[in-house]
mmCIF file of C-alpha atoms and ligand atoms in Angstrom:
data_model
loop_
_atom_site.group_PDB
_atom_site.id
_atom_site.type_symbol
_atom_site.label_atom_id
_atom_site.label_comp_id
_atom_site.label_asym_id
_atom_site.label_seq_id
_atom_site.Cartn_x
_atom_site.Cartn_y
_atom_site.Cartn_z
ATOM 1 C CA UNK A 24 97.322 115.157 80.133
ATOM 2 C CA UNK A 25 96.562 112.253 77.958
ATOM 3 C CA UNK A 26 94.647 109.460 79.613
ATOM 4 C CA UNK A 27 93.871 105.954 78.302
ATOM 5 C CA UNK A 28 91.687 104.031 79.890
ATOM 6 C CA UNK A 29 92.363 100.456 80.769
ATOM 7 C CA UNK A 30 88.755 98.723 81.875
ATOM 8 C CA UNK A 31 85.362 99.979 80.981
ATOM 9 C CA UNK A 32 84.422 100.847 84.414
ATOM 10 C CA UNK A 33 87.644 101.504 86.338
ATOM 11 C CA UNK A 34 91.541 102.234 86.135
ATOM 12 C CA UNK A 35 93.389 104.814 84.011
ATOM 13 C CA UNK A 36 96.741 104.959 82.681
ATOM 14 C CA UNK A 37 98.965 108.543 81.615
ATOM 15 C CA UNK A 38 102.083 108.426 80.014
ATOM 16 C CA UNK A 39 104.874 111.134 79.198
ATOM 17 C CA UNK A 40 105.005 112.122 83.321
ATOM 18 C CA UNK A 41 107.540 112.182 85.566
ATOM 19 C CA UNK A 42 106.207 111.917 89.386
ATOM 20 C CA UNK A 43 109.196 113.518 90.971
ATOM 21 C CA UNK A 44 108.715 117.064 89.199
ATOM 22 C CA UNK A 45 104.981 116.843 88.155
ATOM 23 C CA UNK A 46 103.753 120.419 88.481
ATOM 24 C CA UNK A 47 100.787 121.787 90.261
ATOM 25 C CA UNK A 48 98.176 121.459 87.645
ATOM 26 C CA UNK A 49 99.540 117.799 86.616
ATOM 27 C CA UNK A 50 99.076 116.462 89.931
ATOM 28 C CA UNK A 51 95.721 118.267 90.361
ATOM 29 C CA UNK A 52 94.889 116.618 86.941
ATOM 30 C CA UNK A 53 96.432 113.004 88.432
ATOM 31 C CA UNK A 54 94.028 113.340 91.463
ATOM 32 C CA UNK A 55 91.074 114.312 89.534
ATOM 33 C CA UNK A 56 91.705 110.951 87.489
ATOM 34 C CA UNK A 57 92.271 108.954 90.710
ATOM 35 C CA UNK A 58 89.043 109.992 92.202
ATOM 36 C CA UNK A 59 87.081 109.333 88.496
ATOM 37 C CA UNK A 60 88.659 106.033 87.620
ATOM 38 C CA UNK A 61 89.503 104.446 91.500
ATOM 39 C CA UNK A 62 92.583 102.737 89.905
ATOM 40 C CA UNK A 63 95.781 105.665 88.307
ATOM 41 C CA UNK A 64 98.890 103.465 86.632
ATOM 42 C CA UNK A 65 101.511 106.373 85.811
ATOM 43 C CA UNK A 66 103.860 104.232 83.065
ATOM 44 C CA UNK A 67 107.850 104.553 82.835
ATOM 45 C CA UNK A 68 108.831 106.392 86.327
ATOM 46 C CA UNK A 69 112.563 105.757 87.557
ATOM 47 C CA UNK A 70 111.812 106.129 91.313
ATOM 48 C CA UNK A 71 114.689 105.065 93.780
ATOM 49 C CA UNK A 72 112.807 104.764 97.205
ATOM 50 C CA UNK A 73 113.531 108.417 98.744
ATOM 51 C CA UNK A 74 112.032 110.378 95.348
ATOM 52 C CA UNK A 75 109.496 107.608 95.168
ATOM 53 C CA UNK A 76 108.320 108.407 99.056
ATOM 54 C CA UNK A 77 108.401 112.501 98.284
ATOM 55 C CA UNK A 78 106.505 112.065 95.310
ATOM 56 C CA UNK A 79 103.579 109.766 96.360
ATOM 57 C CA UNK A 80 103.716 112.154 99.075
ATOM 58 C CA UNK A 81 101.979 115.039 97.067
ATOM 59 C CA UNK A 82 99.323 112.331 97.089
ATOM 60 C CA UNK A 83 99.061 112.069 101.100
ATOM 61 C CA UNK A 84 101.034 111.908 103.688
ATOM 62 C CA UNK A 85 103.241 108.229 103.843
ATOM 63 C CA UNK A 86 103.170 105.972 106.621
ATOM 64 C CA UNK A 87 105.547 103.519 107.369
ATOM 65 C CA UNK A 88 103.796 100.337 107.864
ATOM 66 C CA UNK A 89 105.974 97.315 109.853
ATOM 67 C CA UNK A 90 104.224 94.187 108.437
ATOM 68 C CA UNK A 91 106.273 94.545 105.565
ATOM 69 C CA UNK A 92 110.144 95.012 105.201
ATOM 70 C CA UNK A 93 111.349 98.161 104.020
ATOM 71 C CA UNK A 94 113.842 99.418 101.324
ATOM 72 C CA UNK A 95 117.345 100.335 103.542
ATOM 73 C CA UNK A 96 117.206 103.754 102.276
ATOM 74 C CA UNK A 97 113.365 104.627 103.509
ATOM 75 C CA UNK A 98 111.351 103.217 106.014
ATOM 76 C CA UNK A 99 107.825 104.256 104.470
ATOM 77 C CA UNK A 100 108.452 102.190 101.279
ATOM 78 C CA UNK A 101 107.763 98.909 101.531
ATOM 79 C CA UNK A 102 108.848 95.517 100.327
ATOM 80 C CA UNK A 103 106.745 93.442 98.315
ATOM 81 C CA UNK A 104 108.878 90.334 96.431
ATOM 82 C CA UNK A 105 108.120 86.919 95.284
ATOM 83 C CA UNK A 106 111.365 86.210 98.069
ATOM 84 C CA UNK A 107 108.887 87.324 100.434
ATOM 85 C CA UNK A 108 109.047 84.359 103.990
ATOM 86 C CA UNK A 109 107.204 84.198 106.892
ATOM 87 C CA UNK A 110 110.761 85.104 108.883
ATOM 88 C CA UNK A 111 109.099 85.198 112.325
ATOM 89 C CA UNK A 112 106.744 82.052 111.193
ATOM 90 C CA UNK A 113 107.426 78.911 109.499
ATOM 91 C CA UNK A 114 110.375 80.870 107.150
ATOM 92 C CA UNK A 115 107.979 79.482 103.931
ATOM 93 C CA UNK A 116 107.247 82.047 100.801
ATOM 94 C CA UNK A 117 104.310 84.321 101.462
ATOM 95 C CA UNK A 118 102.384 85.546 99.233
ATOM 96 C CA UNK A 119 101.305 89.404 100.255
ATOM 97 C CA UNK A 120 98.045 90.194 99.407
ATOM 98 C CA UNK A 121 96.692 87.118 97.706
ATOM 99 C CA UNK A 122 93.454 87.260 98.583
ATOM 100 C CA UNK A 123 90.533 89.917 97.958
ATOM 101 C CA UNK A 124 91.026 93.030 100.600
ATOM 102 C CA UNK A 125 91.726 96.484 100.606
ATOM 103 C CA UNK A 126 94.793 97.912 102.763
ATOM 104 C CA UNK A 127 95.007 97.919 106.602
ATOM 105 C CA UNK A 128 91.247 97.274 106.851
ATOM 106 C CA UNK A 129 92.554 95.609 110.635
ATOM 107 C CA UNK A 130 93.400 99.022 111.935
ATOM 108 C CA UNK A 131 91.351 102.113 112.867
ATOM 109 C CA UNK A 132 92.555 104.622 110.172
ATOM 110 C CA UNK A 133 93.628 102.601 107.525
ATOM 111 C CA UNK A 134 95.037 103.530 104.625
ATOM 112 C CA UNK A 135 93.381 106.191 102.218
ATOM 113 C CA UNK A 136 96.078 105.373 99.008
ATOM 114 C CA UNK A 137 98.240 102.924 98.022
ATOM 115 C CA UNK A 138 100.992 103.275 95.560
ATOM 116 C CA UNK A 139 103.260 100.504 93.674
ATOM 117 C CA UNK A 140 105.833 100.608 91.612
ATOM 118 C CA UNK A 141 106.533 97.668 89.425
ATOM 119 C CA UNK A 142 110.511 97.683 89.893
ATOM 120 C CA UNK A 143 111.023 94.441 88.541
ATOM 121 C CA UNK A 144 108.177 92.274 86.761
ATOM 122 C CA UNK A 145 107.974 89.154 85.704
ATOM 123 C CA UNK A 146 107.953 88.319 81.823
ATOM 124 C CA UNK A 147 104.213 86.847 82.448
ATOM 125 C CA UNK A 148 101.761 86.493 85.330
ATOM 126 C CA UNK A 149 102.012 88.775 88.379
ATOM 127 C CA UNK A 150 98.967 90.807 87.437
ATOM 128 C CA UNK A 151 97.132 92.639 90.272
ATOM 129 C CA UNK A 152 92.852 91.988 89.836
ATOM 130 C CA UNK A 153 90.996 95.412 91.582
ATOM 131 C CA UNK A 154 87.485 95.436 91.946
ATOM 132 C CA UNK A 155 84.919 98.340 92.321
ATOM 133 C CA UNK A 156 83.433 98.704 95.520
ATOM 134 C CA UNK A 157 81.356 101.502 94.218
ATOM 135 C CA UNK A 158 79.871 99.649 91.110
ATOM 136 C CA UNK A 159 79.520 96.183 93.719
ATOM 137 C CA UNK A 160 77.659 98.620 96.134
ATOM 138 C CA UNK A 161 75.442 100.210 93.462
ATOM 139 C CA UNK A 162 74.379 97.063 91.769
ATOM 140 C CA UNK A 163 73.123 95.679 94.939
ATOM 141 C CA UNK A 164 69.178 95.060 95.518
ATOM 142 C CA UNK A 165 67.192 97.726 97.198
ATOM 143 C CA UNK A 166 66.242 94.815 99.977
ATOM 144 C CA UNK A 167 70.282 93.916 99.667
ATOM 145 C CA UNK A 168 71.284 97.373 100.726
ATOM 146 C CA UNK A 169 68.275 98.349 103.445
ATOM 147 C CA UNK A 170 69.790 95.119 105.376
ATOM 148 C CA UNK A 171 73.027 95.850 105.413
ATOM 149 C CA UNK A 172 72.945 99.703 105.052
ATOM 150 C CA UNK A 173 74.338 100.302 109.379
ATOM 151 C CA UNK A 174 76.112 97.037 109.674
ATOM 152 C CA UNK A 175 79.577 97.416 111.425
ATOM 153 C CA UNK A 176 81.921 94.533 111.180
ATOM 154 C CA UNK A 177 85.118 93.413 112.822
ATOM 155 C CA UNK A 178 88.765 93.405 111.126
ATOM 156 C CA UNK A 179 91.245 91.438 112.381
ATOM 157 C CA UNK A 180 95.058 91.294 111.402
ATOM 158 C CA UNK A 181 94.772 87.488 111.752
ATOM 159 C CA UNK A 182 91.209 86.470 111.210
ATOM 160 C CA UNK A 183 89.527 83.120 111.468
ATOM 161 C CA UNK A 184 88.458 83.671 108.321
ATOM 162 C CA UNK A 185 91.325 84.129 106.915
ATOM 163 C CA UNK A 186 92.106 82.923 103.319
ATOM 164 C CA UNK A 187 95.497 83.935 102.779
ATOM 165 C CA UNK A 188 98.414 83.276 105.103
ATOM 166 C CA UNK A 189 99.153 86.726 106.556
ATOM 167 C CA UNK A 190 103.265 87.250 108.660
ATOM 168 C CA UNK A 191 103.704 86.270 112.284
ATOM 169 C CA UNK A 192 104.648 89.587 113.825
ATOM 170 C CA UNK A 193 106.262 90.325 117.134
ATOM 171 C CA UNK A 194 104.133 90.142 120.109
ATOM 172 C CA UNK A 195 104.192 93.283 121.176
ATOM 173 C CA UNK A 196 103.949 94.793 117.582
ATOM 174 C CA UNK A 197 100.245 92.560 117.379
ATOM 175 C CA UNK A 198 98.863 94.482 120.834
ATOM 176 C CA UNK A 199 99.490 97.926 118.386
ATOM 177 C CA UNK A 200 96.806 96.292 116.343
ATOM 178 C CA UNK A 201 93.914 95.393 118.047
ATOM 179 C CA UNK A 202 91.113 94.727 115.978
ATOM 180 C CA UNK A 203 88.780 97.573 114.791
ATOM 181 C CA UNK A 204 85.229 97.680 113.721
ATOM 182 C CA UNK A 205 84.340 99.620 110.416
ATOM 183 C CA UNK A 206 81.098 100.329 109.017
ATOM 184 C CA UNK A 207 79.774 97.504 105.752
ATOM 185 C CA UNK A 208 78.628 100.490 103.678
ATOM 186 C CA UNK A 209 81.399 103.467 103.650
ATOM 187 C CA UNK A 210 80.649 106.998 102.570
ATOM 188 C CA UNK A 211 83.960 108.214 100.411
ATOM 189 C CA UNK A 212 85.265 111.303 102.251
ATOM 190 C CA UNK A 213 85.920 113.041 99.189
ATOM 191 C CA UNK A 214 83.504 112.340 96.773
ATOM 192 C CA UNK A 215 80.243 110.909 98.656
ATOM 193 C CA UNK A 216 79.913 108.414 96.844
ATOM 194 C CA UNK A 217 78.499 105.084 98.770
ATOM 195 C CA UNK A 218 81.165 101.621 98.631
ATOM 196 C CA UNK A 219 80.617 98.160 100.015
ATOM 197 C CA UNK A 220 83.840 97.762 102.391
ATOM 198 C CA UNK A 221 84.757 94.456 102.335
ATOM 199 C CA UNK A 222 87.985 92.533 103.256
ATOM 200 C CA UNK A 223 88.201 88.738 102.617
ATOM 201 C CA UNK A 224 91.181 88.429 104.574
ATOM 202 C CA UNK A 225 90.423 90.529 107.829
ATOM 203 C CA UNK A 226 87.100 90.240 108.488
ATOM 204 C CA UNK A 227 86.027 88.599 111.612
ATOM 205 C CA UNK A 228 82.023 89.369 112.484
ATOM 206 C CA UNK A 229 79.444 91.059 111.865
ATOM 207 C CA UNK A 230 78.567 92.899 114.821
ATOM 208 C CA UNK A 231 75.167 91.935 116.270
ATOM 209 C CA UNK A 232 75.063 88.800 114.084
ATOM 210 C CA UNK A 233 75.190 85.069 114.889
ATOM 211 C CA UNK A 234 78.437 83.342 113.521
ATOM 212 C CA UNK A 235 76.641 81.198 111.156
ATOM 213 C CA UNK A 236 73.997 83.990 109.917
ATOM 214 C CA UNK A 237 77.353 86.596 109.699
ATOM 215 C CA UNK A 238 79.726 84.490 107.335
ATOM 216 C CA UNK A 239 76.347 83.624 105.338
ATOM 217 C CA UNK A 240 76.692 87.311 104.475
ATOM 218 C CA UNK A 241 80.015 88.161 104.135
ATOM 219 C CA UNK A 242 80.372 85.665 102.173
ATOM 220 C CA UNK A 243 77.681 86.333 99.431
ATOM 221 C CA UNK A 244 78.624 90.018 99.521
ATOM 222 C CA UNK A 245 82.334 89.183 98.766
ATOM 223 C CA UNK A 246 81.661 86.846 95.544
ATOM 224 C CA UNK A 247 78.855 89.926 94.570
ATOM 225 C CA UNK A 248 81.708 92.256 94.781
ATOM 226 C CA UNK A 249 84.473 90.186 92.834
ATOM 227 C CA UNK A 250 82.135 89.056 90.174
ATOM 228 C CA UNK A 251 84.254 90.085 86.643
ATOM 229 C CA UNK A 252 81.470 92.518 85.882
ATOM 230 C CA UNK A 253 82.972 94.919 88.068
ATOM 231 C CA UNK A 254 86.687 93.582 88.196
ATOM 232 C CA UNK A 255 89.777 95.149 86.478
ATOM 233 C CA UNK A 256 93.189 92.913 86.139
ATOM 234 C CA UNK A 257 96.745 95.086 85.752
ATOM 235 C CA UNK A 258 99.421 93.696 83.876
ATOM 236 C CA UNK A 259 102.379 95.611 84.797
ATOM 237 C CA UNK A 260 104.879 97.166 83.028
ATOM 238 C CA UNK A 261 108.486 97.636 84.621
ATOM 239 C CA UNK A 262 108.188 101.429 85.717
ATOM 240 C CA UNK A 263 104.812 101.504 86.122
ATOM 241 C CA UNK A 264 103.522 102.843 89.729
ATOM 242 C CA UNK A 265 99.725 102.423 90.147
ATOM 243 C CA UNK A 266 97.961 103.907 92.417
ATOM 244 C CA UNK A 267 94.476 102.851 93.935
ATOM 245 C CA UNK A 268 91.929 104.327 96.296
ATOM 246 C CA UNK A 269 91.544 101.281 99.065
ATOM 247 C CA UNK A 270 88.261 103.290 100.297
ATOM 248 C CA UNK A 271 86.514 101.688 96.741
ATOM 249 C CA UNK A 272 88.286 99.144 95.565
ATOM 250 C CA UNK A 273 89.829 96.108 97.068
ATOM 251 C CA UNK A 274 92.508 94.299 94.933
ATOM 252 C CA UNK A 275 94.646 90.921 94.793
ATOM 253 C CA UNK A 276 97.647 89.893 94.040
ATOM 254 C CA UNK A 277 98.688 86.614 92.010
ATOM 255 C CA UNK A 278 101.341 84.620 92.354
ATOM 256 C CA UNK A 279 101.320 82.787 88.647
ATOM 257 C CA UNK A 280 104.525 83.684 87.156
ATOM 258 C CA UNK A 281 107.315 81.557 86.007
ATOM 259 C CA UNK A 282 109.291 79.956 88.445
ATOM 260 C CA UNK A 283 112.469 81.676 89.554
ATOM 261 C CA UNK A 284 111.247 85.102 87.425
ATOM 262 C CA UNK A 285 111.255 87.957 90.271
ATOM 263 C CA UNK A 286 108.562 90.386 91.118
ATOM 264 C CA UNK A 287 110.014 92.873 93.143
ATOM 265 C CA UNK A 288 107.428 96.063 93.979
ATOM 266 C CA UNK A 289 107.874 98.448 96.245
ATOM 267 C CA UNK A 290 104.881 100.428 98.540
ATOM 268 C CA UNK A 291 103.982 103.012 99.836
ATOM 269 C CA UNK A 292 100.552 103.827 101.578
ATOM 270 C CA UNK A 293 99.377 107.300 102.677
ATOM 271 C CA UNK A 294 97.310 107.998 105.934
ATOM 272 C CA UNK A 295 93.486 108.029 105.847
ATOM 273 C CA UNK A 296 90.766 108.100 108.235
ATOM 274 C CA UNK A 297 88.410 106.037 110.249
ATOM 275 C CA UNK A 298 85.378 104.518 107.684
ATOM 276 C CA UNK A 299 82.050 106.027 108.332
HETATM 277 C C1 SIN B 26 99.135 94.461 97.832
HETATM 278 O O1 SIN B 26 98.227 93.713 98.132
HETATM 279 O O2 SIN B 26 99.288 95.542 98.416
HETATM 280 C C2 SIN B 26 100.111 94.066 96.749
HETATM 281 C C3 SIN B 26 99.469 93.695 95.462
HETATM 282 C C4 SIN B 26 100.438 93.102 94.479
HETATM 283 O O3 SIN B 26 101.571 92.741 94.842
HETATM 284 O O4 SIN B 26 100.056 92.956 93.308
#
């Protein structure tokens, strides 16, 4: 399988694949790359929603996440559009994902994967920024890491730290979420490897902490971990689908692109398991 890579730390991209009838040894080979490079872009798929849902399902297994809209034919893949309102808020554009985070960091088994395919992209702009959670932990002072090394903190859906708007949702949809507390250093299930887990837009507290003392931190750790040392921007191309591991990376989306262009992505994530 030939692999280019796209940033000197992170992100890899294959060509000449088709996701729907990849064989064994090519998806072996695709989740070998995923676990060495944090960020996979597979260029040129043609993926209506149902073969796009069975074949990120070879990845994991797809759950259908309701703070998004979903494609009519399959409720795991999600909606991501520059139409995108707050319908059950104030109806104004919303930009998904605009600030630094990594995926469903507000429940208590978020996300392992996330996959999007660039359906429609815009003729400039749009790019999704990722950023290495491993590299960010690593490059950390000894001191640095021997404080925070135990902390737990507390993700929110709706924050008071908030940075980006996030969607009203229903009531009783928002009692399904209650907030969950995941450790500030993660061990990667699969390959050991130590990550800062951070989430700009979810993360209430640092358990333990004074208010003042907790944002302090959070704060410095998040513009450690987003410095462009360890950062890696996409710039799509229509067909792409990229992939990320949310358990060592967080990522952002940006809104730049010519007025009245669409971006039109869909999603899909696959389950994980609770941080430790
Ligand atoms: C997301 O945050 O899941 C979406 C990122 C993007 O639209 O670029």
């Amino acid at each position: 399988m030939q692999q280019q890579k796209l940033g000197p730390h992170m992100a890899v991209a294959v060509e000449g694949i088709d996701l729907a009838t990849a064989t064994a040894d090519t998806q072996a080979a695709l989740v070998d790359a995923l676990h060495d490079n944090l960020v996979l872009c597979v260029r040129g798929q043609k993926l209506p929603p149902v073969a796009f849902r069975d074949a990120m399902a070879r990845f994991g297994v797809p759950v259908k996440r309701l703070q998004l809209a979903s494609t009519p034919e399959c409720d795991e893949v999600n909606i991501i559009s520059s139409e995108d309102r707050d319908e059950l808020g104030d109806g104004k554009k919303l930009v998904n994902g605009a600030s630094w985070h990594t995926d469903d960091s507000f429940m208590r088994e978020p996300c392992s994967l996330t996959m999007l395919y660039g359906v429609m992209v815009p003729s400039r702009g749009g790019d999704t920024q990722f950023t290495n959670m491993y590299a960010a932990y690593e490059a950390l002072a000894p001191e640095m890491k021997a404080r925070i090394d135990g902390l737990q903190v507390v993700h929110k859906y709706q924050s008071s730290r908030q940075t980006n708007r996030v969607s009203r949702r229903p009531e009783s949809e928002m009692k399904a979420m209650p907030e969950a507390t995941h450790p500030l250093v993660r061990t990667h299930p699969e390959t050991g490897r130590k990550a800062l887990y951070l989430n700009a837009n979810r993360m209430e507290q640092i358990v333990g902490m004074e208010r003042a003392e907790s944002d302090a931190l959070l704060d410095q750790l998040i513009a450690h971990a987003i410095e462009p040392r360890f950062q890696y921007r996409h710039v799509w191309r229509q067909g792409d689908v990229v992939i990320w591991d949310n358990r060592c990376t967080m990522h952002k989306a940006n809104a730049d692109y010519p007025e009245g262009e669409r971006r039109l992505m869909h999603r899909v994530v696959v389950a994980g398991t609770a941080p430790v």
